[in-house]
Short mmCIF file of C-alpha atoms in Angstrom, two decimals:
data_model
loop_
_atom_site.label_atom_id
_atom_site.label_comp_id
_atom_site.label_asym_id
_atom_site.label_seq_id
_atom_site.Cartn_x
_atom_site.Cartn_y
_atom_site.Cartn_z
CA MET D 1 87.11 -18.57 -4.36
CA THR D 2 87.71 -21.69 -6.41
CA GLU D 3 84.97 -22.83 -8.78
CA GLN D 4 83.62 -26.25 -7.99
CA THR D 5 81.86 -28.79 -10.14
CA SER D 6 78.45 -29.19 -8.54
CA THR D 7 75.34 -31.24 -9.01
CA GLU D 8 71.96 -29.70 -8.23
CA GLN D 9 71.87 -28.46 -4.66
CA ARG D 10 69.47 -30.19 -2.26
CA PRO D 11 67.73 -27.37 -0.39
CA VAL D 12 66.81 -26.50 3.13
CA LEU D 13 63.14 -25.62 2.70
CA VAL D 14 61.70 -22.62 4.53
CA VAL D 15 57.98 -23.26 4.97
CA ASP D 16 56.23 -19.89 4.84
CA PHE D 17 53.26 -19.39 7.18
CA GLY D 18 52.78 -15.81 6.00
CA ALA D 19 55.78 -14.56 7.92
CA GLN D 20 57.23 -11.10 7.54
CA TYR D 21 60.68 -12.69 7.78
CA ALA D 22 60.42 -15.85 5.65
CA GLN D 23 62.79 -14.43 3.04
CA LEU D 24 65.16 -13.31 5.77
CA ILE D 25 65.29 -16.86 7.16
CA ALA D 26 66.22 -18.13 3.70
CA ARG D 27 68.98 -15.53 3.49
CA ARG D 28 70.38 -16.46 6.90
CA VAL D 29 70.56 -20.11 5.84
CA ARG D 30 72.48 -19.13 2.73
CA GLU D 31 74.81 -16.95 4.80
CA ALA D 32 75.64 -20.16 6.69
CA GLY D 33 76.78 -21.74 3.41
CA VAL D 34 73.67 -23.85 2.81
CA TYR D 35 71.26 -23.49 -0.11
CA SER D 36 67.65 -22.64 0.77
CA GLU D 37 64.30 -22.22 -0.94
CA ILE D 38 60.89 -20.99 0.24
CA VAL D 39 57.72 -23.07 -0.11
CA PRO D 40 54.15 -22.24 1.01
CA HIS D 41 52.65 -23.92 4.06
CA THR D 42 50.04 -25.42 1.74
CA ALA D 43 52.64 -27.73 0.21
CA SER D 44 51.84 -31.37 0.96
CA ALA D 45 54.26 -33.79 2.53
CA ALA D 46 54.60 -35.39 -0.90
CA ASP D 47 55.39 -32.00 -2.48
CA ILE D 48 58.06 -31.35 0.12
CA ALA D 49 59.52 -34.84 -0.14
CA ALA D 50 59.75 -34.43 -3.93
CA LYS D 51 62.18 -31.55 -3.41
CA ASN D 52 64.49 -33.93 -1.53
CA PRO D 53 65.25 -31.43 1.26
CA VAL D 54 68.18 -31.77 3.63
CA GLY D 55 66.42 -29.67 6.25
CA ILE D 56 63.12 -27.91 6.94
CA ILE D 57 62.56 -24.62 8.77
CA LEU D 58 59.03 -23.60 9.75
CA SER D 59 58.68 -19.83 9.69
CA GLY D 60 56.79 -17.55 12.01
CA GLY D 61 53.46 -16.03 11.10
CA PRO D 62 50.83 -13.55 12.27
CA SER D 63 48.15 -16.10 13.15
CA SER D 64 47.19 -18.08 16.24
CA VAL D 65 47.18 -21.87 15.90
CA TYR D 66 43.68 -21.78 17.44
CA GLU D 67 42.13 -19.42 14.89
CA PRO D 68 39.66 -20.94 12.45
CA GLY D 69 41.44 -21.29 9.13
CA ALA D 70 44.86 -20.65 10.68
CA PRO D 71 47.75 -21.75 8.43
CA ALA D 72 48.39 -25.43 8.96
CA LEU D 73 50.98 -27.95 7.84
CA ASP D 74 50.51 -31.46 6.47
CA SER D 75 51.37 -33.58 9.52
CA GLY D 76 53.12 -36.01 7.21
CA VAL D 77 55.98 -33.50 6.96
CA PHE D 78 57.04 -34.51 10.48
CA GLU D 79 57.24 -38.13 9.38
CA LEU D 80 59.71 -37.54 6.55
CA GLY D 81 62.73 -37.96 8.82
CA VAL D 82 64.15 -34.59 7.73
CA PRO D 83 65.82 -32.38 10.38
CA THR D 84 63.32 -29.65 11.25
CA LEU D 85 63.49 -26.31 13.08
CA GLY D 86 60.36 -24.40 14.11
CA ILE D 87 60.47 -20.63 14.63
CA CYS D 88 57.76 -18.69 16.52
CA TYR D 89 54.44 -19.75 14.90
CA GLY D 90 56.26 -22.69 13.28
CA PHE D 91 57.49 -23.67 16.74
CA GLN D 92 53.89 -23.78 17.98
CA VAL D 93 52.68 -25.70 14.92
CA MET D 94 55.39 -28.29 15.59
CA ALA D 95 54.56 -28.53 19.30
CA GLN D 96 50.86 -29.00 18.65
CA ALA D 97 51.38 -31.56 15.85
CA LEU D 98 53.77 -33.66 17.95
CA GLY D 99 51.56 -33.85 21.04
CA GLY D 100 52.71 -30.84 23.03
CA GLU D 101 50.41 -28.15 24.37
CA VAL D 102 49.98 -24.61 23.06
CA ALA D 103 48.02 -22.22 25.25
CA ASN D 104 46.94 -18.61 25.35
CA THR D 105 47.86 -17.63 28.91
CA GLY D 106 47.36 -13.91 28.41
CA LEU D 107 51.11 -13.37 28.80
CA ARG D 108 52.54 -11.79 25.67
CA GLU D 109 56.10 -10.98 24.68
CA TYR D 110 57.02 -8.43 22.02
CA GLY D 111 60.48 -7.10 21.25
CA ALA D 112 63.64 -7.55 23.30
CA THR D 113 63.26 -10.32 25.90
CA ASP D 114 65.71 -12.02 28.27
CA ALA D 115 65.97 -15.78 27.75
CA VAL D 116 67.65 -18.28 30.05
CA VAL D 117 69.31 -21.34 28.50
CA ALA D 118 68.65 -24.61 30.33
CA ASN D 119 71.66 -26.72 31.32
CA ASP D 120 74.15 -26.75 28.42
CA GLY D 121 71.55 -25.73 25.80
CA GLY D 122 71.87 -28.99 23.90
CA VAL D 123 72.86 -29.09 20.22
CA LEU D 124 70.73 -26.08 19.29
CA LEU D 125 71.84 -23.58 21.96
CA GLY D 126 75.18 -25.09 22.94
CA GLY D 127 78.11 -22.70 23.22
CA GLN D 128 75.88 -19.70 23.89
CA PRO D 129 75.60 -17.55 27.03
CA ALA D 130 73.29 -18.86 29.74
CA GLU D 131 71.41 -15.56 29.61
CA GLN D 132 70.84 -13.78 26.32
CA ASN D 133 68.64 -11.19 24.65
CA VAL D 134 66.18 -12.49 22.05
CA TRP D 135 63.49 -10.91 19.87
CA MET D 136 59.96 -12.11 20.64
CA SER D 137 56.62 -11.51 18.94
CA HIS D 138 53.89 -13.82 20.26
CA GLY D 139 50.70 -14.12 22.28
CA ASP D 140 50.25 -17.91 22.39
CA GLN D 141 52.88 -20.04 24.12
CA VAL D 142 54.08 -23.61 24.22
CA ALA D 143 52.93 -24.68 27.69
CA ARG D 144 54.23 -28.24 27.45
CA ALA D 145 56.88 -29.72 25.16
CA PRO D 146 56.05 -32.90 23.20
CA GLU D 147 57.05 -36.18 24.79
CA GLY D 148 60.72 -36.96 24.27
CA PHE D 149 61.66 -33.29 23.80
CA ASP D 150 63.96 -31.43 26.19
CA VAL D 151 63.19 -27.85 27.24
CA LEU D 152 66.23 -25.85 26.11
CA ALA D 153 65.31 -22.31 27.22
CA SER D 154 62.70 -20.26 29.04
CA THR D 155 61.75 -16.65 29.72
CA ALA D 156 59.88 -15.00 32.58
CA ALA D 157 56.58 -15.40 30.70
CA THR D 158 57.31 -18.50 28.61
CA PRO D 159 58.42 -21.68 30.41
CA VAL D 160 59.05 -23.49 27.11
CA ALA D 161 60.82 -20.94 24.94
CA ALA D 162 62.87 -23.59 23.10
CA PHE D 163 62.89 -27.35 22.89
CA GLY D 164 64.68 -30.11 21.03
CA SER D 165 64.98 -33.83 20.41
CA ASP D 166 68.32 -35.11 19.16
CA ASP D 167 66.76 -38.50 18.38
CA LYS D 168 64.11 -37.00 16.12
CA ARG D 169 66.43 -34.17 14.95
CA MET D 170 63.59 -31.72 15.60
CA TYR D 171 64.01 -28.39 17.37
CA GLY D 172 62.18 -25.15 17.93
CA VAL D 173 62.49 -21.65 19.38
CA GLN D 174 59.78 -19.18 20.28
CA TRP D 175 61.93 -16.21 19.34
CA HIS D 176 63.15 -14.99 15.95
CA PRO D 177 66.79 -16.04 15.45
CA GLU D 178 66.81 -14.61 11.92
CA VAL D 179 66.60 -10.95 13.01
CA LYS D 180 69.68 -9.05 14.06
CA HIS D 181 68.00 -7.94 17.28
CA THR D 182 68.49 -11.50 18.60
CA ASP D 183 72.03 -11.57 20.00
CA HIS D 184 72.97 -15.13 19.02
CA GLY D 185 70.37 -15.77 16.35
CA GLN D 186 72.70 -16.73 13.53
CA GLN D 187 74.46 -19.20 15.83
CA VAL D 188 71.09 -20.89 16.51
CA ILE D 189 70.53 -21.29 12.77
CA GLU D 190 74.07 -22.51 12.18
CA ASN D 191 73.87 -24.98 15.08
CA PHE D 192 70.73 -26.42 13.54
CA LEU D 193 72.23 -26.63 10.06
CA HIS D 194 75.75 -27.81 10.81
CA LYS D 195 75.42 -29.71 14.09
CA ALA D 196 71.85 -30.99 14.25
CA ALA D 197 71.38 -31.62 10.51
CA GLY D 198 75.08 -32.26 9.81
CA LEU D 199 75.14 -30.06 6.71
CA PRO D 200 78.46 -28.71 5.38
CA ALA D 201 78.89 -25.01 4.61
CA ASP D 202 79.64 -25.67 0.95
CA TRP D 203 77.18 -23.48 -0.95
CA ASN D 204 79.03 -20.49 -2.40
CA SER D 205 79.34 -18.34 -5.51
CA GLY D 206 81.80 -20.75 -7.10
CA ASN D 207 79.49 -23.74 -7.15
CA VAL D 208 76.48 -21.58 -8.00
CA ILE D 209 78.31 -20.54 -11.18
CA ALA D 210 79.24 -24.14 -11.99
CA GLU D 211 75.67 -25.31 -11.43
CA GLN D 212 74.15 -22.55 -13.56
CA VAL D 213 76.67 -23.07 -16.36
CA GLU D 214 75.70 -26.74 -16.43
CA LYS D 215 71.97 -25.89 -16.48
CA ILE D 216 72.36 -23.27 -19.22
CA ARG D 217 74.31 -25.63 -21.46
CA ALA D 218 71.67 -28.31 -20.98
CA GLN D 219 68.84 -25.86 -21.74
CA VAL D 220 70.39 -24.02 -24.66
CA GLY D 221 72.47 -26.70 -26.37
CA GLU D 222 73.74 -25.24 -29.64
CA GLY D 223 70.98 -22.62 -29.71
CA ARG D 224 71.51 -18.91 -30.02
CA VAL D 225 70.75 -16.56 -27.15
CA ILE D 226 70.10 -12.86 -26.71
CA CYS D 227 70.27 -10.86 -23.51
CA GLY D 228 69.06 -7.37 -22.80
CA LEU D 229 71.67 -5.33 -20.97
CA SER D 230 70.31 -2.47 -18.90
CA GLY D 231 73.59 -1.37 -17.37
CA GLY D 232 72.50 -2.67 -13.99
CA VAL D 233 74.01 -5.43 -11.86
CA ASP D 234 71.39 -8.10 -12.54
CA SER D 235 71.48 -8.17 -16.33
CA ALA D 236 75.26 -7.77 -16.35
CA VAL D 237 75.84 -10.79 -14.10
CA ALA D 238 73.18 -12.88 -15.85
CA ALA D 239 74.80 -12.19 -19.21
CA ALA D 240 78.27 -12.97 -17.85
CA ILE D 241 77.13 -16.39 -16.57
CA VAL D 242 75.46 -17.21 -19.89
CA HIS D 243 78.54 -16.02 -21.81
CA LYS D 244 80.68 -18.32 -19.66
CA ALA D 245 78.34 -21.19 -20.52
CA VAL D 246 77.83 -20.72 -24.27
CA GLY D 247 80.34 -18.09 -25.41
CA ASP D 248 79.67 -16.61 -28.82
CA GLN D 249 76.20 -18.14 -28.96
CA LEU D 250 75.19 -15.10 -26.89
CA VAL D 251 74.58 -11.63 -28.28
CA CYS D 252 73.75 -8.84 -25.85
CA ILE D 253 71.28 -6.17 -26.86
CA PHE D 254 71.17 -2.80 -25.24
CA VAL D 255 67.84 -1.08 -25.71
CA ASP D 256 68.08 2.68 -25.30
CA HIS D 257 64.44 3.21 -24.36
CA GLY D 258 64.98 6.78 -23.26
CA LEU D 259 64.23 5.87 -19.63
CA LEU D 260 67.89 5.69 -18.61
CA ARG D 261 69.90 7.85 -16.25
CA LYS D 262 72.56 10.22 -17.56
CA ASN D 263 75.42 8.63 -19.52
CA GLU D 264 74.20 5.06 -18.98
CA ARG D 265 74.33 4.18 -22.66
CA GLU D 266 78.02 5.06 -22.83
CA GLN D 267 78.78 3.08 -19.65
CA VAL D 268 77.16 -0.07 -21.04
CA GLU D 269 78.79 0.23 -24.45
CA GLN D 270 82.24 0.90 -23.01
CA ASP D 271 82.62 -0.58 -19.49
CA TYR D 272 80.80 -3.85 -19.95
CA VAL D 273 82.06 -4.74 -23.40
CA ALA D 274 85.63 -3.96 -22.36
CA SER D 275 85.40 -6.26 -19.33
CA THR D 276 83.69 -9.25 -20.97
CA GLY D 277 84.28 -9.20 -24.71
CA VAL D 278 80.59 -9.92 -25.28
CA ARG D 279 79.14 -8.84 -28.62
CA LEU D 280 76.78 -5.90 -28.08
CA VAL D 281 74.12 -4.49 -30.37
CA THR D 282 72.54 -1.14 -29.41
CA ILE D 283 68.92 -0.37 -30.37
CA ASP D 284 67.66 3.21 -30.30
CA ALA D 285 64.01 2.78 -29.25
CA ARG D 286 63.42 6.08 -27.48
CA GLU D 287 60.63 7.23 -29.75
CA GLN D 288 58.97 3.79 -29.69
CA PHE D 289 58.75 3.74 -25.88
CA LEU D 290 57.59 7.33 -25.51
CA ASN D 291 54.81 6.78 -28.06
CA ALA D 292 53.68 3.63 -26.25
CA LEU D 293 53.65 5.42 -22.87
CA ALA D 294 51.88 8.56 -24.10
CA GLY D 295 48.90 9.43 -21.95
CA VAL D 296 49.50 6.60 -19.46
CA SER D 297 49.76 7.42 -15.73
CA ASP D 298 48.79 4.14 -14.04
CA PRO D 299 52.00 2.55 -12.66
CA GLU D 300 51.01 -1.07 -13.35
CA GLN D 301 50.04 -0.21 -16.91
CA LYS D 302 53.35 1.61 -17.39
CA ARG D 303 55.30 -1.44 -16.16
CA LYS D 304 53.45 -3.77 -18.51
CA ILE D 305 53.88 -1.43 -21.47
CA ILE D 306 57.61 -1.13 -20.83
CA GLY D 307 57.93 -4.91 -20.49
CA ARG D 308 55.99 -5.42 -23.72
CA GLU D 309 58.06 -2.91 -25.66
CA PHE D 310 61.26 -4.50 -24.38
CA ILE D 311 60.19 -7.82 -25.86
CA ARG D 312 59.08 -6.20 -29.11
CA SER D 313 62.51 -4.56 -29.36
CA PHE D 314 64.20 -7.89 -28.80
CA GLU D 315 62.03 -9.54 -31.44
CA ALA D 316 62.99 -6.84 -33.95
CA ALA D 317 66.65 -7.29 -33.04
CA GLU D 318 66.32 -11.04 -33.46
CA LYS D 319 65.02 -10.66 -37.00
CA ALA D 320 67.91 -8.39 -37.86
CA LEU D 321 70.47 -10.76 -36.35
CA VAL D 322 68.99 -13.80 -38.08
CA ALA D 323 69.01 -11.95 -41.39
CA GLU D 324 72.65 -11.08 -40.78
CA ALA D 325 73.46 -14.75 -40.17
CA ALA D 326 71.29 -16.03 -43.01
CA ALA D 327 73.98 -18.51 -43.93
CA ASP D 328 73.06 -20.80 -41.05
CA GLY D 329 69.50 -19.59 -40.56
CA GLU D 330 69.47 -20.65 -36.91
CA PRO D 331 66.68 -18.73 -35.09
CA ILE D 332 67.31 -17.11 -31.75
CA ARG D 333 65.15 -19.07 -29.31
CA PHE D 334 66.41 -17.95 -25.92
CA LEU D 335 66.17 -14.72 -23.96
CA VAL D 336 68.25 -14.09 -20.83
CA GLN D 337 66.50 -12.32 -17.96
CA GLY D 338 68.12 -11.00 -14.78
CA THR D 339 65.17 -12.06 -12.60
CA LEU D 340 66.05 -12.25 -8.89
CA TYR D 341 64.36 -14.11 -6.04
CA PRO D 342 62.78 -10.93 -4.56
CA ASP D 343 61.22 -10.26 -8.01
CA VAL D 344 59.63 -13.72 -7.94
CA VAL D 345 58.44 -13.41 -4.33
CA GLU D 346 56.98 -9.91 -4.73
CA SER D 347 55.16 -10.97 -7.88
CA GLY D 348 53.46 -13.77 -5.96
CA GLY D 349 55.60 -16.57 -7.35
CA GLY D 350 56.82 -19.55 -5.43
CA THR D 351 55.50 -18.80 -1.95
CA GLY D 352 51.77 -18.44 -2.23
CA THR D 353 52.04 -14.77 -1.25
CA ALA D 354 50.02 -11.92 -2.68
CA ASN D 355 51.20 -10.02 -5.73
CA ILE D 356 52.73 -6.79 -4.42
CA LYS D 357 53.63 -5.43 -7.83
CA SER D 358 54.48 -6.80 -11.24
CA HIS D 359 58.09 -6.83 -12.33
CA HIS D 360 59.02 -6.45 -15.99
CA ASN D 361 61.12 -9.59 -15.47
CA VAL D 362 58.22 -11.60 -14.03
CA GLY D 363 54.67 -10.33 -14.31
CA GLY D 364 55.06 -7.72 -17.04
CA LEU D 365 55.93 -9.97 -19.98
CA PRO D 366 53.42 -10.41 -22.82
CA GLU D 367 51.53 -13.70 -23.09
CA ASP D 368 52.68 -14.22 -26.69
CA LEU D 369 56.36 -14.23 -25.74
CA GLN D 370 58.34 -15.77 -28.59
CA PHE D 371 61.43 -16.66 -26.54
CA GLU D 372 62.24 -19.33 -24.00
CA LEU D 373 63.57 -17.61 -20.88
CA VAL D 374 66.99 -18.29 -19.39
CA GLU D 375 67.04 -17.01 -15.79
CA PRO D 376 70.32 -17.94 -14.05
CA LEU D 377 69.70 -15.59 -11.08
CA ARG D 378 66.08 -16.51 -10.34
CA THR D 379 66.84 -18.12 -6.95
CA LEU D 380 69.36 -15.51 -5.78
CA PHE D 381 69.30 -12.39 -3.62
CA LYS D 382 71.06 -9.21 -4.70
CA ASP D 383 74.12 -9.59 -2.47
CA GLU D 384 74.61 -13.12 -3.83
CA VAL D 385 74.44 -11.76 -7.37
CA ARG D 386 77.16 -9.21 -6.56
CA ALA D 387 79.38 -11.97 -5.13
CA ILE D 388 78.94 -14.00 -8.31
CA GLY D 389 79.74 -10.95 -10.43
CA ARG D 390 82.99 -10.45 -8.57
CA GLU D 391 83.78 -14.18 -8.92
CA LEU D 392 83.30 -13.79 -12.68
CA GLY D 393 85.73 -10.86 -12.76
CA LEU D 394 83.29 -8.07 -13.58
CA PRO D 395 84.63 -4.60 -12.72
CA GLU D 396 83.50 -3.02 -9.46
CA VAL D 397 82.01 -0.07 -11.35
CA ILE D 398 79.37 -2.53 -12.62
CA VAL D 399 79.08 -4.98 -9.71
CA GLY D 400 78.90 -2.23 -7.09
CA ARG D 401 76.27 -0.11 -8.84
CA GLN D 402 73.13 0.81 -6.99
CA PRO D 403 70.09 -1.21 -8.07
CA PHE D 404 68.08 0.38 -10.86
CA PRO D 405 64.66 -0.93 -11.93
CA GLY D 406 64.25 -2.51 -15.34
CA PRO D 407 61.47 -0.06 -16.28
CA GLY D 408 63.98 2.71 -15.52
CA LEU D 409 62.92 6.28 -14.89
CA GLY D 410 59.48 5.43 -16.28
CA ILE D 411 58.39 4.28 -12.82
CA ARG D 412 60.12 7.15 -11.04
CA ILE D 413 57.81 9.67 -12.67
CA VAL D 414 54.49 9.79 -10.86
CA GLY D 415 52.27 10.64 -13.79
CA GLU D 416 52.62 10.48 -17.55
CA VAL D 417 56.09 9.87 -18.97
CA THR D 418 57.20 12.54 -21.44
CA ALA D 419 60.57 13.47 -22.93
CA ASP D 420 60.55 16.77 -21.03
CA ARG D 421 59.81 15.13 -17.67
CA LEU D 422 62.52 12.54 -18.28
CA GLU D 423 65.11 15.25 -18.85
CA ILE D 424 64.09 16.99 -15.61
CA LEU D 425 64.33 13.76 -13.62
CA ARG D 426 67.61 12.76 -15.30
CA ASP D 427 69.23 16.04 -14.23
CA ALA D 428 67.95 15.77 -10.66
CA ASP D 429 69.01 12.13 -10.36
CA ALA D 430 72.51 12.91 -11.64
CA ILE D 431 72.94 15.66 -9.04
CA ALA D 432 71.81 13.42 -6.19
CA ARG D 433 74.20 10.64 -7.22
CA GLU D 434 77.11 13.05 -7.66
CA GLU D 435 76.63 14.55 -4.20
CA LEU D 436 76.21 11.18 -2.48
CA THR D 437 79.46 10.00 -4.05
CA ARG D 438 81.23 13.24 -3.17
CA ALA D 439 80.13 12.82 0.46
CA GLY D 440 81.46 9.25 0.56
CA LEU D 441 77.97 7.82 1.21
CA ASP D 442 77.71 5.25 -1.58
CA ASP D 443 78.57 2.35 0.73
CA GLU D 444 76.07 3.45 3.37
CA ILE D 445 72.97 3.27 1.21
CA TRP D 446 71.40 0.48 -0.83
CA GLN D 447 70.11 2.93 -3.39
CA CYS D 448 68.59 6.39 -3.62
CA PRO D 449 65.68 6.56 -6.06
CA VAL D 450 64.88 10.11 -7.12
CA VAL D 451 61.19 10.55 -7.91
CA LEU D 452 59.48 13.29 -9.90
CA LEU D 453 55.93 14.10 -8.75
CA ALA D 454 54.91 15.19 -12.21
CA ASP D 455 51.20 15.43 -11.41
CA VAL D 456 51.85 17.61 -8.35
CA ARG D 457 52.55 21.35 -8.38
CA SER D 458 53.86 23.35 -5.43
CA VAL D 459 54.21 27.07 -4.88
CA GLY D 460 57.72 28.45 -4.53
CA VAL D 461 59.74 31.64 -4.70
CA GLN D 462 62.72 31.84 -7.05
CA GLY D 463 64.39 34.99 -8.33
CA ASP D 464 62.03 37.23 -6.31
CA GLY D 465 59.11 35.73 -8.19
CA ARG D 466 56.38 33.21 -7.55
CA THR D 467 56.92 29.78 -9.11
CA TYR D 468 54.61 26.85 -9.61
CA GLY D 469 56.93 23.90 -10.01
CA HIS D 470 57.20 20.19 -9.27
CA PRO D 471 58.52 18.48 -6.14
CA ILE D 472 61.40 16.02 -6.29
CA VAL D 473 61.47 13.16 -3.73
CA LEU D 474 64.70 11.67 -2.42
CA ARG D 475 64.32 8.04 -1.31
CA PRO D 476 67.63 6.91 0.27
CA VAL D 477 67.24 3.39 1.66
CA SER D 478 69.40 0.81 3.41
CA SER D 479 68.74 -2.88 2.80
CA GLU D 480 70.41 -6.26 2.46
CA ASP D 481 68.21 -7.78 -0.21
CA ALA D 482 65.32 -5.38 -1.00
CA MET D 483 62.83 -7.61 0.84
CA THR D 484 62.89 -5.18 3.77
CA ALA D 485 64.46 -1.72 3.94
CA ASP D 486 64.77 1.33 6.11
CA TRP D 487 65.36 4.92 5.09
CA THR D 488 68.99 5.99 5.39
CA ARG D 489 69.79 8.79 7.84
CA LEU D 490 71.90 10.93 5.52
CA PRO D 491 73.89 13.85 6.94
CA TYR D 492 71.99 17.12 6.83
CA ASP D 493 74.82 18.86 5.01
CA ALA D 494 74.66 16.34 2.17
CA LEU D 495 70.89 16.67 1.95
CA ALA D 496 71.20 20.46 1.90
CA ARG D 497 73.70 20.37 -0.98
CA ILE D 498 71.49 18.02 -2.99
CA SER D 499 68.43 20.19 -2.40
CA ASN D 500 70.20 23.45 -3.20
CA ARG D 501 71.72 22.13 -6.40
CA ILE D 502 68.50 20.57 -7.66
CA THR D 503 66.38 23.65 -7.03
CA ASN D 504 69.07 25.90 -8.51
CA GLU D 505 70.13 23.83 -11.50
CA VAL D 506 67.05 21.85 -12.58
CA ARG D 507 64.29 23.78 -14.28
CA ASP D 508 60.69 23.50 -13.06
CA ILE D 509 61.76 22.04 -9.68
CA ASN D 510 61.14 24.27 -6.66
CA ARG D 511 60.92 21.75 -3.82
CA VAL D 512 62.92 18.73 -2.63
CA VAL D 513 61.41 16.37 -0.05
CA LEU D 514 62.76 13.34 1.82
CA ASP D 515 60.90 10.00 1.99
CA VAL D 516 61.36 8.53 5.48
CA THR D 517 59.17 5.41 5.04
CA SER D 518 60.51 1.94 5.78
CA LYS D 519 59.66 -1.22 3.78
CA PRO D 520 57.19 -2.44 4.86
CA PRO D 521 54.86 -0.58 4.72
CA GLY D 522 56.20 1.25 1.65
CA THR D 523 58.01 -0.35 -1.28
CA ILE D 524 61.39 1.03 -2.34
CA GLU D 525 60.07 2.38 -5.63
CA TRP D 526 57.08 4.70 -5.59
CA GLU D 527 55.43 2.94 -8.54
#
């Protein structure tokens, strides 16, 4: 893919009405080669206009437009002249605001539903089968389309299942085109973007890199930058982009906090440095982190402590590096973070959503932070980050790694973090990863967190004797972007080998259990 010189991308804005799938809509837009961002439904027409959008998509939501206090939209948004697509609840909000009729007829549709396309389907549904399967989730219905809008589709229970106005460049569907259960959902989104709104499919990893390089140079100037490498994909790609922008102004710092998986220090020091040529300084902070975490079991407190100690480690490294370069005396003002869009969303940033959990990259940083953050990945999903890493020439051993949380194994121990418990979990995690690779399953799972229930004891029998050990939890999940996930159906033989090896080879473990919870309701990590 050829790198392009790019100015700031004008976004398609996804207006979030509290939808389960708002982030998925944004991803589908990006898959169509168009940049997207999420904004809350509380944004005013002026707020939305200020972002200079090239399109607007109104998400679904769990409410009824008739409920007191139901999420609403500034009606001025429909007067901006921006091409707009309403989905499910957003479809009903649009219909009501533009003079159509929304009614509760008592006829509900949930799940797979047959839809019939009217005439040629217009711009939105053109080129699709006359009958198709769509995914519905609604009680209220659009009973009458607004004046000047054509009915584009219907179902047995919903006479106005889609409508559109080419003159106004406004369209809507009652179903969810963003989910894979809808047969031609992506085509609906692409028809809206490329045909109705006339947007080119020109957003890709090449121009993302060019745009971020330009931003970083403008932010940093001649300043010096440090980046904490964890060995994971996010920090590796973030550092590579910054290195491309400012070269030797960047120094990467690897903090060995003792919360790493087996052999990760060696992989960072060897694989990454060999592939990029970045200068790397390694800090041994294992004792510092363990002392700070002593006696702490609360997961949120652990995350904040780990985030705080990361920054303290960086500050100590900065002093050492400045002393080393005393000749110029230039302080290090900038810190690179591998923050991703799901981190921002789950921490309550940018969409008006509730804080699900703090991330060390977002909510876990101390208030007296002495660095200005550089976050080149803040608007990206994980698969987009991998594509950028490959574009930058990073080796597959780094780009293809399973996600690993910044707080490391500290949040995969349910209970207090101790050196002994870390060694137990490290051994169990290494076995699980070895067996998954041996079974050829790495490409089938998003990641497989291994969790130690340190505060739980279970009775077992080992060596003809009674044991009182800890359970280990396997959490294999499949996902596209970590916003939603399902547990991966691993072969029983592979699970059996993992269980047998862990209970035989790892001391104090006498039980292995499988987590079969999707996200939602459960998060991927236990803490």
